[in-house]
Amino acid sequence: MPLRPFRLQIPFLLVILLIFNSCASSDETNEEAEIGGPIATDISVTSAETLILWIDAADLTLKLSNALSYSYGVASESDTEKLQSFNADTTQVTASIAFKAAAQGDYNDTNTSNNSTTIALEKEVETSNPISVLLSADGPGNTYDLITSVLAPGHDPIEVPDCNHAAFGEHIDELFDTELNANVFRFYIHTTPDNDRCINFDRQRNEIKTYDRSPDNLLGMENETVEYKWKFKLAAGFQASPNFTHLHQLKSVGGSLESMPMYTLTARKGTPDRLELRYAETDDQETVAQTDLAPLTDTWLEVTETITYATSGTYAIEIKNVADGTVLFEYSNGSIVNWRPGGSFVRPKWGIYRSLLNDQDLRDEEVLFADFSITEIE
């Protein structure tokens, strides 16, 4: 029997071998892919700011969001987690980025030194404008009630001579002033029979004040800076006592020196009549500044008095003409004792308080006041 040529079987074996080798090679490549390790990439966080000033939590969150930038390399953002760690007093925050636990086997971060950044934080203190307590006339009627409602609600901040002069009625009222185009207070004082609250009869008093029944923000406390403002008008020909005619006082309450006003603005008969600013560190008062009284009469004046209540305090006063703004009187002292031993607080007084020892020099007077304000600056 003749034999078939074997050459036809060789290509068939080659094909089998090639297929086998191809399969083996493919399986080996897949296995290497499976065991080849995490993908190398670089994730990072940077900040455009080294210091952030912030007001509240919402403001800080927004500013951090705007300052921070993140890079995820070839990874997805969802593979990472971002943290912000604040120190105890919120003066510093560290922002960081890292792979989530589930993705840590898939990626290799090639540079961990840029995975965090630190930013200094400084909280801005919001300062509100000082709040002024204002006492302004609102028209005739219920004047005592109006004054009381502002200076000492429910109590009695008014010292008037009504007790010995009931027939006249209330010694403070209100009227409309055409020069200011506003309602103002009118303080009456009569040479007779007015006195000092039926207590002292060698003097007469018509004043308003703050005192221990007043709200705390109307009392001058140690280390506070307070601004007092008001307007007043003395009538033409105003007659002052040669002894004293007080128009304003700052009085310390508490301690052995409380009977002596710390500061006094007083008119005094003389040649010429004058307005004096008097000061007492202890129980001895002296005139620290004065000016002729005549230019200050028959015109509306505005007073601004600023004082820091401290053993090393400051004081300044300015009186200007309301009509044209001209400064008619001023005084300041940058280092002066404005707090007395044993003092509890300092209270302001306004009105007319005058001696009767030389009543022949006096006449009935009407002193106008307007727009009292007390502002705690610090």
Tab-separated table of C-alpha atoms in Angstrom:
chain	number	residue	atom	x	y	z
A	1	MET	CA	0.000	0.000	0.000
A	2	PRO	CA	1.575	3.351	-0.937
A	3	LEU	CA	2.336	5.879	1.897
A	4	ARG	CA	0.841	9.465	1.930
A	5	PRO	CA	3.293	12.338	1.988
A	6	PHE	CA	3.828	13.638	5.581
A	7	ARG	CA	4.435	17.254	4.565
A	8	LEU	CA	0.696	18.061	4.839
A	9	GLN	CA	0.710	17.473	8.629
A	10	ILE	CA	3.543	19.938	9.502
A	11	PRO	CA	1.519	23.152	8.953
A	12	PHE	CA	-1.253	21.737	11.074
A	13	LEU	CA	1.123	21.174	14.009
A	14	LEU	CA	2.533	24.660	13.624
A	15	VAL	CA	-0.945	26.130	13.858
A	16	ILE	CA	-1.629	24.184	17.047
A	17	LEU	CA	1.622	25.348	18.578
A	18	LEU	CA	0.967	28.983	17.640
A	19	ILE	CA	-2.498	28.881	19.148
A	20	PHE	CA	-1.170	27.338	22.345
A	21	ASN	CA	1.633	29.876	22.636
A	22	SER	CA	-0.791	32.680	21.922
A	23	CYS	CA	-3.126	31.595	24.699
A	24	ALA	CA	-0.304	31.148	27.139
A	25	SER	CA	1.081	34.574	26.312
A	26	SER	CA	-2.357	36.192	26.717
A	27	ASP	CA	-2.948	34.552	30.101
A	28	GLU	CA	0.475	35.657	31.305
A	29	THR	CA	-0.177	39.292	30.267
A	30	ASN	CA	-3.532	39.362	32.046
A	31	GLU	CA	-1.969	37.922	35.184
A	32	GLU	CA	0.749	40.592	35.137
A	33	ALA	CA	-1.915	43.292	34.768
A	34	GLU	CA	-3.697	41.912	37.772
A	35	ILE	CA	-0.588	41.830	39.962
A	36	GLY	CA	1.216	44.915	38.540
A	37	GLY	CA	0.384	47.239	41.617
A	38	PRO	CA	-1.284	50.721	42.168
A	39	ILE	CA	-1.284	53.455	39.555
A	40	ALA	CA	1.289	56.168	40.275
A	41	THR	CA	-0.098	59.728	40.467
A	42	ASP	CA	0.255	62.956	42.475
A	43	ILE	CA	-2.562	64.592	44.455
A	44	SER	CA	-2.051	67.956	46.199
A	45	VAL	CA	-3.621	71.007	47.887
A	46	THR	CA	-2.421	74.614	47.695
A	47	SER	CA	-3.662	77.942	49.094
A	48	ALA	CA	-3.690	81.363	47.501
A	49	GLU	CA	-3.669	82.963	50.995
A	50	THR	CA	-1.332	82.702	53.983
A	51	LEU	CA	-3.643	84.752	56.251
A	52	ILE	CA	-7.432	84.961	56.229
A	53	LEU	CA	-9.356	87.637	58.172
A	54	TRP	CA	-12.825	86.391	59.016
A	55	ILE	CA	-15.962	87.648	60.750
A	56	ASP	CA	-18.148	84.590	61.329
A	57	ALA	CA	-18.351	80.892	60.377
A	58	ALA	CA	-20.091	81.545	57.063
A	59	ASP	CA	-17.509	84.159	56.108
A	60	LEU	CA	-14.636	81.822	57.024
A	61	THR	CA	-16.114	78.908	55.053
A	62	LEU	CA	-16.472	81.052	51.942
A	63	LYS	CA	-12.973	82.502	52.185
A	64	LEU	CA	-11.399	79.064	52.666
A	65	SER	CA	-13.293	77.748	49.663
A	66	ASN	CA	-11.986	80.603	47.533
A	67	ALA	CA	-8.405	80.242	48.778
A	68	LEU	CA	-7.899	76.467	48.443
A	69	SER	CA	-7.125	74.594	45.191
A	70	TYR	CA	-6.943	70.807	44.804
A	71	SER	CA	-5.251	68.581	42.184
A	72	TYR	CA	-6.300	64.936	41.768
A	73	GLY	CA	-3.703	63.727	39.221
A	74	VAL	CA	-5.171	60.853	37.151
A	75	ALA	CA	-7.522	59.919	39.980
A	76	SER	CA	-11.077	61.078	40.349
A	77	GLU	CA	-12.130	63.605	43.004
A	78	SER	CA	-14.460	60.939	44.396
A	79	ASP	CA	-11.392	58.774	45.172
A	80	THR	CA	-10.091	61.419	47.585
A	81	GLU	CA	-11.143	63.002	50.851
A	82	LYS	CA	-10.408	66.594	51.932
A	83	LEU	CA	-10.086	67.658	55.575
A	84	GLN	CA	-9.737	70.989	57.434
A	85	SER	CA	-8.256	70.855	60.944
A	86	PHE	CA	-8.470	73.954	63.180
A	87	ASN	CA	-6.408	74.588	66.281
A	88	ALA	CA	-8.095	75.266	69.616
A	89	ASP	CA	-8.440	79.050	69.298
A	90	THR	CA	-9.198	79.075	65.554
A	91	THR	CA	-6.099	81.058	64.670
A	92	GLN	CA	-4.822	78.408	62.234
A	93	VAL	CA	-6.273	75.796	59.880
A	94	THR	CA	-4.544	72.935	58.065
A	95	ALA	CA	-6.201	71.750	54.832
A	96	SER	CA	-5.210	68.272	53.615
A	97	ILE	CA	-6.013	65.751	50.880
A	98	ALA	CA	-5.620	61.937	50.881
A	99	PHE	CA	-6.981	58.903	49.057
A	100	LYS	CA	-10.018	57.291	50.592
A	101	ALA	CA	-9.384	53.895	52.191
A	102	ALA	CA	-11.178	52.099	49.352
A	103	ALA	CA	-8.894	53.709	46.732
A	104	GLN	CA	-5.572	53.429	48.502
A	105	GLY	CA	-4.819	50.070	46.856
A	106	ASP	CA	-5.466	51.496	43.389
A	107	TYR	CA	-3.170	54.541	43.513
A	108	ASN	CA	0.305	55.424	44.671
A	109	ASP	CA	0.740	59.089	45.652
A	110	THR	CA	4.180	59.977	44.308
A	111	ASN	CA	4.618	63.171	46.389
A	112	THR	CA	2.981	63.422	49.826
A	113	SER	CA	4.812	66.633	50.796
A	114	ASN	CA	2.178	68.721	49.006
A	115	ASN	CA	-0.786	66.962	50.581
A	116	SER	CA	-1.400	69.691	53.190
A	117	THR	CA	-1.147	73.460	53.610
A	118	THR	CA	-1.539	75.677	56.678
A	119	ILE	CA	-3.260	79.087	56.770
A	120	ALA	CA	-3.191	81.613	59.626
A	121	LEU	CA	-6.606	82.902	60.708
A	122	GLU	CA	-7.516	86.168	62.410
A	123	LYS	CA	-11.048	86.946	63.500
A	124	GLU	CA	-12.115	90.523	62.893
A	125	VAL	CA	-13.954	92.034	65.830
A	126	GLU	CA	-17.111	93.741	64.690
A	127	THR	CA	-17.392	97.137	66.340
A	128	SER	CA	-20.734	98.815	66.438
A	129	ASN	CA	-21.129	102.555	66.451
A	130	PRO	CA	-21.492	103.974	69.946
A	131	ILE	CA	-25.133	104.314	70.964
A	132	SER	CA	-26.184	107.742	72.169
A	133	VAL	CA	-28.940	108.314	74.680
A	134	LEU	CA	-30.769	111.435	73.539
A	135	LEU	CA	-33.142	113.665	75.472
A	136	SER	CA	-34.918	116.094	73.148
A	137	ALA	CA	-38.024	118.180	73.751
A	138	ASP	CA	-41.111	116.969	71.892
A	139	GLY	CA	-43.552	119.829	72.537
A	140	PRO	CA	-45.482	121.333	75.457
A	141	GLY	CA	-46.949	119.037	78.088
A	142	ASN	CA	-45.671	116.150	80.250
A	143	THR	CA	-42.162	117.592	80.355
A	144	TYR	CA	-41.209	116.005	83.675
A	145	ASP	CA	-42.414	112.623	82.425
A	146	LEU	CA	-40.322	112.977	79.277
A	147	ILE	CA	-37.155	113.861	81.201
A	148	THR	CA	-37.708	111.037	83.671
A	149	SER	CA	-38.347	108.462	80.920
A	150	VAL	CA	-34.846	109.041	79.532
A	151	LEU	CA	-32.639	109.885	82.511
A	152	ALA	CA	-34.104	107.592	85.191
A	153	PRO	CA	-37.242	105.697	84.138
A	154	GLY	CA	-39.635	105.264	87.033
A	155	HIS	CA	-37.635	107.488	89.388
A	156	ASP	CA	-36.895	111.202	89.892
A	157	PRO	CA	-33.925	112.813	88.106
A	158	ILE	CA	-35.400	116.337	88.422
A	159	GLU	CA	-34.397	118.854	91.108
A	160	VAL	CA	-36.783	121.823	90.865
A	161	PRO	CA	-37.964	124.608	93.233
A	162	ASP	CA	-41.636	123.702	92.762
A	163	CYS	CA	-42.133	122.879	96.474
A	164	ASN	CA	-41.863	126.532	97.517
A	165	HIS	CA	-43.374	128.010	94.376
A	166	ALA	CA	-46.333	125.778	93.569
A	167	ALA	CA	-48.397	128.705	92.369
A	168	PHE	CA	-46.088	129.110	89.367
A	169	GLY	CA	-46.327	125.476	88.393
A	170	GLU	CA	-43.590	123.328	86.865
A	171	HIS	CA	-40.259	125.126	86.524
A	172	ILE	CA	-39.251	123.222	83.372
A	173	ASP	CA	-41.457	123.264	80.310
A	174	GLU	CA	-41.133	123.095	76.523
A	175	LEU	CA	-41.665	125.530	73.696
A	176	PHE	CA	-40.953	125.790	69.983
A	177	ASP	CA	-37.820	127.764	69.125
A	178	THR	CA	-37.769	129.438	65.711
A	179	GLU	CA	-33.977	129.794	65.631
A	180	LEU	CA	-33.395	126.056	65.997
A	181	ASN	CA	-36.707	125.248	64.296
A	182	ALA	CA	-37.275	122.668	67.018
A	183	ASN	CA	-38.865	122.168	70.418
A	184	VAL	CA	-36.600	123.038	73.360
A	185	PHE	CA	-36.651	122.931	77.148
A	186	ARG	CA	-37.105	126.119	79.185
A	187	PHE	CA	-35.700	126.225	82.730
A	188	TYR	CA	-37.197	128.966	84.928
A	189	ILE	CA	-35.549	130.433	88.004
A	190	HIS	CA	-37.050	133.268	90.087
A	191	THR	CA	-35.073	135.397	92.507
A	192	THR	CA	-37.907	134.903	94.945
A	193	PRO	CA	-39.416	132.640	96.238
A	194	ASP	CA	-37.424	129.823	94.539
A	195	ASN	CA	-34.908	127.939	96.689
A	196	ASP	CA	-33.058	124.632	96.652
A	197	ARG	CA	-35.839	122.029	96.990
A	198	CYS	CA	-36.982	123.466	100.333
A	199	ILE	CA	-33.709	122.127	101.774
A	200	ASN	CA	-31.249	125.019	101.311
A	201	PHE	CA	-32.418	128.628	101.339
A	202	ASP	CA	-29.196	130.491	100.524
A	203	ARG	CA	-29.287	129.165	96.968
A	204	GLN	CA	-31.741	128.009	94.339
A	205	ARG	CA	-31.634	125.043	92.030
A	206	ASN	CA	-33.416	123.931	88.852
A	207	GLU	CA	-31.474	120.995	87.426
A	208	ILE	CA	-31.818	117.595	85.787
A	209	LYS	CA	-29.335	114.782	86.355
A	210	THR	CA	-28.466	111.126	86.149
A	211	TYR	CA	-27.983	109.302	89.439
A	212	ASP	CA	-27.866	105.855	91.049
A	213	ARG	CA	-31.374	105.023	89.763
A	214	SER	CA	-30.383	105.788	86.170
A	215	PRO	CA	-29.441	103.119	83.600
A	216	ASP	CA	-25.779	102.091	83.814
A	217	ASN	CA	-24.959	103.513	80.379
A	218	LEU	CA	-25.824	107.007	81.673
A	219	LEU	CA	-23.276	106.808	84.486
A	220	GLY	CA	-19.584	107.501	84.015
A	221	MET	CA	-17.557	104.478	85.161
A	222	GLU	CA	-13.827	104.078	85.723
A	223	ASN	CA	-11.831	103.643	82.484
A	224	GLU	CA	-14.791	104.683	80.315
A	225	THR	CA	-14.659	107.485	77.776
A	226	VAL	CA	-17.923	109.407	77.572
A	227	GLU	CA	-19.078	112.224	75.317
A	228	TYR	CA	-21.711	114.659	76.565
A	229	LYS	CA	-23.385	117.041	74.133
A	230	TRP	CA	-26.098	119.644	74.557
A	231	LYS	CA	-27.272	123.047	73.376
A	232	PHE	CA	-28.149	126.012	75.570
A	233	LYS	CA	-29.044	129.689	75.285
A	234	LEU	CA	-28.641	132.440	77.854
A	235	ALA	CA	-30.955	135.429	77.416
A	236	ALA	CA	-29.588	138.853	76.455
A	237	GLY	CA	-28.464	140.676	79.601
A	238	PHE	CA	-28.142	137.428	81.564
A	239	GLN	CA	-27.186	138.287	85.163
A	240	ALA	CA	-24.795	136.026	87.049
A	241	SER	CA	-24.031	135.894	90.744
A	242	PRO	CA	-20.559	136.957	91.925
A	243	ASN	CA	-20.623	133.732	93.976
A	244	PHE	CA	-21.733	131.034	91.521
A	245	THR	CA	-24.261	130.410	88.759
A	246	HIS	CA	-23.704	126.813	87.674
A	247	LEU	CA	-24.979	125.635	84.284
A	248	HIS	CA	-23.409	122.168	84.204
A	249	GLN	CA	-21.573	119.836	86.577
A	250	LEU	CA	-19.871	116.440	86.563
A	251	LYS	CA	-20.088	115.021	90.080
A	252	SER	CA	-18.308	111.998	91.507
A	253	VAL	CA	-20.505	109.762	93.668
A	254	GLY	CA	-18.963	107.764	96.523
A	255	GLY	CA	-15.941	108.429	98.678
A	256	SER	CA	-15.094	111.397	100.867
A	257	LEU	CA	-14.908	113.900	97.993
A	258	GLU	CA	-18.363	113.464	96.471
A	259	SER	CA	-19.686	116.823	97.719
A	260	MET	CA	-17.235	118.708	95.478
A	261	PRO	CA	-18.056	118.674	91.741
A	262	MET	CA	-15.206	117.399	89.604
A	263	TYR	CA	-15.975	119.788	86.717
A	264	THR	CA	-18.254	122.830	86.739
A	265	LEU	CA	-19.299	125.218	83.985
A	266	THR	CA	-20.387	128.385	85.794
A	267	ALA	CA	-21.199	132.010	84.994
A	268	ARG	CA	-19.819	134.673	87.332
A	269	LYS	CA	-20.421	138.377	87.752
A	270	GLY	CA	-17.247	140.408	87.326
A	271	THR	CA	-15.544	143.047	85.247
A	272	PRO	CA	-16.399	141.744	82.752
A	273	ASP	CA	-18.840	138.926	83.504
A	274	ARG	CA	-17.298	135.624	82.501
A	275	LEU	CA	-17.905	131.941	81.902
A	276	GLU	CA	-15.567	129.726	83.908
A	277	LEU	CA	-14.580	126.085	83.671
A	278	ARG	CA	-13.650	124.899	87.150
A	279	TYR	CA	-11.945	121.644	88.149
A	280	ALA	CA	-11.315	119.890	91.460
A	281	GLU	CA	-8.988	116.933	91.812
A	282	THR	CA	-9.798	116.729	95.519
A	283	ASP	CA	-11.830	119.202	97.635
A	284	ASP	CA	-10.244	122.380	96.280
A	285	GLN	CA	-11.720	123.730	93.054
A	286	GLU	CA	-9.846	126.044	90.690
A	287	THR	CA	-10.616	127.833	87.441
A	288	VAL	CA	-8.743	126.164	84.568
A	289	ALA	CA	-10.176	128.268	81.713
A	290	GLN	CA	-12.484	131.273	81.306
A	291	THR	CA	-13.862	133.664	78.704
A	292	ASP	CA	-16.032	136.777	78.524
A	293	LEU	CA	-19.695	135.939	79.017
A	294	ALA	CA	-21.249	138.587	76.759
A	295	PRO	CA	-20.433	136.870	73.401
A	296	LEU	CA	-22.099	133.724	74.740
A	297	THR	CA	-25.471	135.341	75.462
A	298	ASP	CA	-28.524	135.758	73.227
A	299	THR	CA	-27.387	132.978	70.878
A	300	TRP	CA	-27.677	129.211	70.737
A	301	LEU	CA	-24.493	127.420	71.791
A	302	GLU	CA	-23.533	123.770	71.313
A	303	VAL	CA	-21.286	122.081	73.872
A	304	THR	CA	-19.229	118.931	73.291
A	305	GLU	CA	-17.524	117.560	76.388
A	306	THR	CA	-15.396	114.395	76.202
A	307	ILE	CA	-13.891	112.778	79.278
A	308	THR	CA	-11.987	109.600	80.099
A	309	TYR	CA	-12.716	108.606	83.675
A	310	ALA	CA	-9.379	107.418	85.037
A	311	THR	CA	-6.668	108.417	87.504
A	312	SER	CA	-4.702	109.411	84.409
A	313	GLY	CA	-7.594	110.587	82.290
A	314	THR	CA	-8.298	113.100	79.562
A	315	TYR	CA	-10.738	115.963	79.262
A	316	ALA	CA	-11.854	118.284	76.462
A	317	ILE	CA	-14.674	120.764	76.062
A	318	GLU	CA	-15.696	122.912	73.118
A	319	ILE	CA	-18.473	125.510	72.920
A	320	LYS	CA	-19.425	126.788	69.491
A	321	ASN	CA	-22.016	129.101	68.029
A	322	VAL	CA	-24.770	127.004	66.455
A	323	ALA	CA	-25.510	129.607	63.778
A	324	ASP	CA	-22.063	129.738	62.176
A	325	GLY	CA	-19.994	127.025	63.881
A	326	THR	CA	-17.533	129.500	65.399
A	327	VAL	CA	-15.686	128.065	68.393
A	328	LEU	CA	-16.155	130.503	71.284
A	329	PHE	CA	-14.562	128.517	74.101
A	330	GLU	CA	-12.355	125.431	74.354
A	331	TYR	CA	-10.090	123.641	76.783
A	332	SER	CA	-8.359	120.260	76.855
A	333	ASN	CA	-6.028	118.306	79.104
A	334	GLY	CA	-4.399	115.048	78.021
A	335	SER	CA	-3.376	113.879	81.492
A	336	ILE	CA	-5.630	114.766	84.405
A	337	VAL	CA	-7.060	112.948	87.424
A	338	ASN	CA	-10.668	112.097	86.601
A	339	TRP	CA	-11.315	109.334	89.127
A	340	ARG	CA	-11.483	109.843	92.873
A	341	PRO	CA	-10.684	107.361	95.675
A	342	GLY	CA	-13.826	105.507	96.702
A	343	GLY	CA	-15.792	106.729	93.700
A	344	SER	CA	-18.601	104.550	92.347
A	345	PHE	CA	-19.578	106.565	89.257
A	346	VAL	CA	-19.762	110.100	87.894
A	347	ARG	CA	-23.043	111.777	86.957
A	348	PRO	CA	-23.780	114.829	84.825
A	349	LYS	CA	-26.153	117.679	85.775
A	350	TRP	CA	-27.618	120.477	83.663
A	351	GLY	CA	-29.740	123.523	84.476
A	352	ILE	CA	-29.286	126.606	86.626
A	353	TYR	CA	-28.008	126.445	90.207
A	354	ARG	CA	-27.081	129.791	91.740
A	355	SER	CA	-26.219	131.491	95.029
A	356	LEU	CA	-28.641	133.911	96.683
A	357	LEU	CA	-26.004	135.554	98.882
A	358	ASN	CA	-25.966	138.549	96.525
A	359	ASP	CA	-29.513	138.395	95.219
A	360	GLN	CA	-29.399	142.103	94.305
A	361	ASP	CA	-27.221	141.080	91.351
A	362	LEU	CA	-29.804	138.622	90.056
A	363	ARG	CA	-33.039	138.701	88.106
A	364	ASP	CA	-35.597	136.128	87.074
A	365	GLU	CA	-34.095	134.073	84.261
A	366	GLU	CA	-35.192	131.643	81.569
A	367	VAL	CA	-32.380	129.382	80.382
A	368	LEU	CA	-33.074	127.302	77.279
A	369	PHE	CA	-31.631	123.826	76.720
A	370	ALA	CA	-31.962	121.326	73.857
A	371	ASP	CA	-30.743	117.921	72.682
A	372	PHE	CA	-28.906	116.446	75.650
A	373	SER	CA	-26.930	113.346	74.654
A	374	ILE	CA	-24.712	110.866	76.484
A	375	THR	CA	-22.497	108.547	74.458
A	376	GLU	CA	-20.187	105.877	75.872
A	377	ILE	CA	-17.358	105.900	73.327
A	378	GLU	CA	-15.292	103.184	75.048
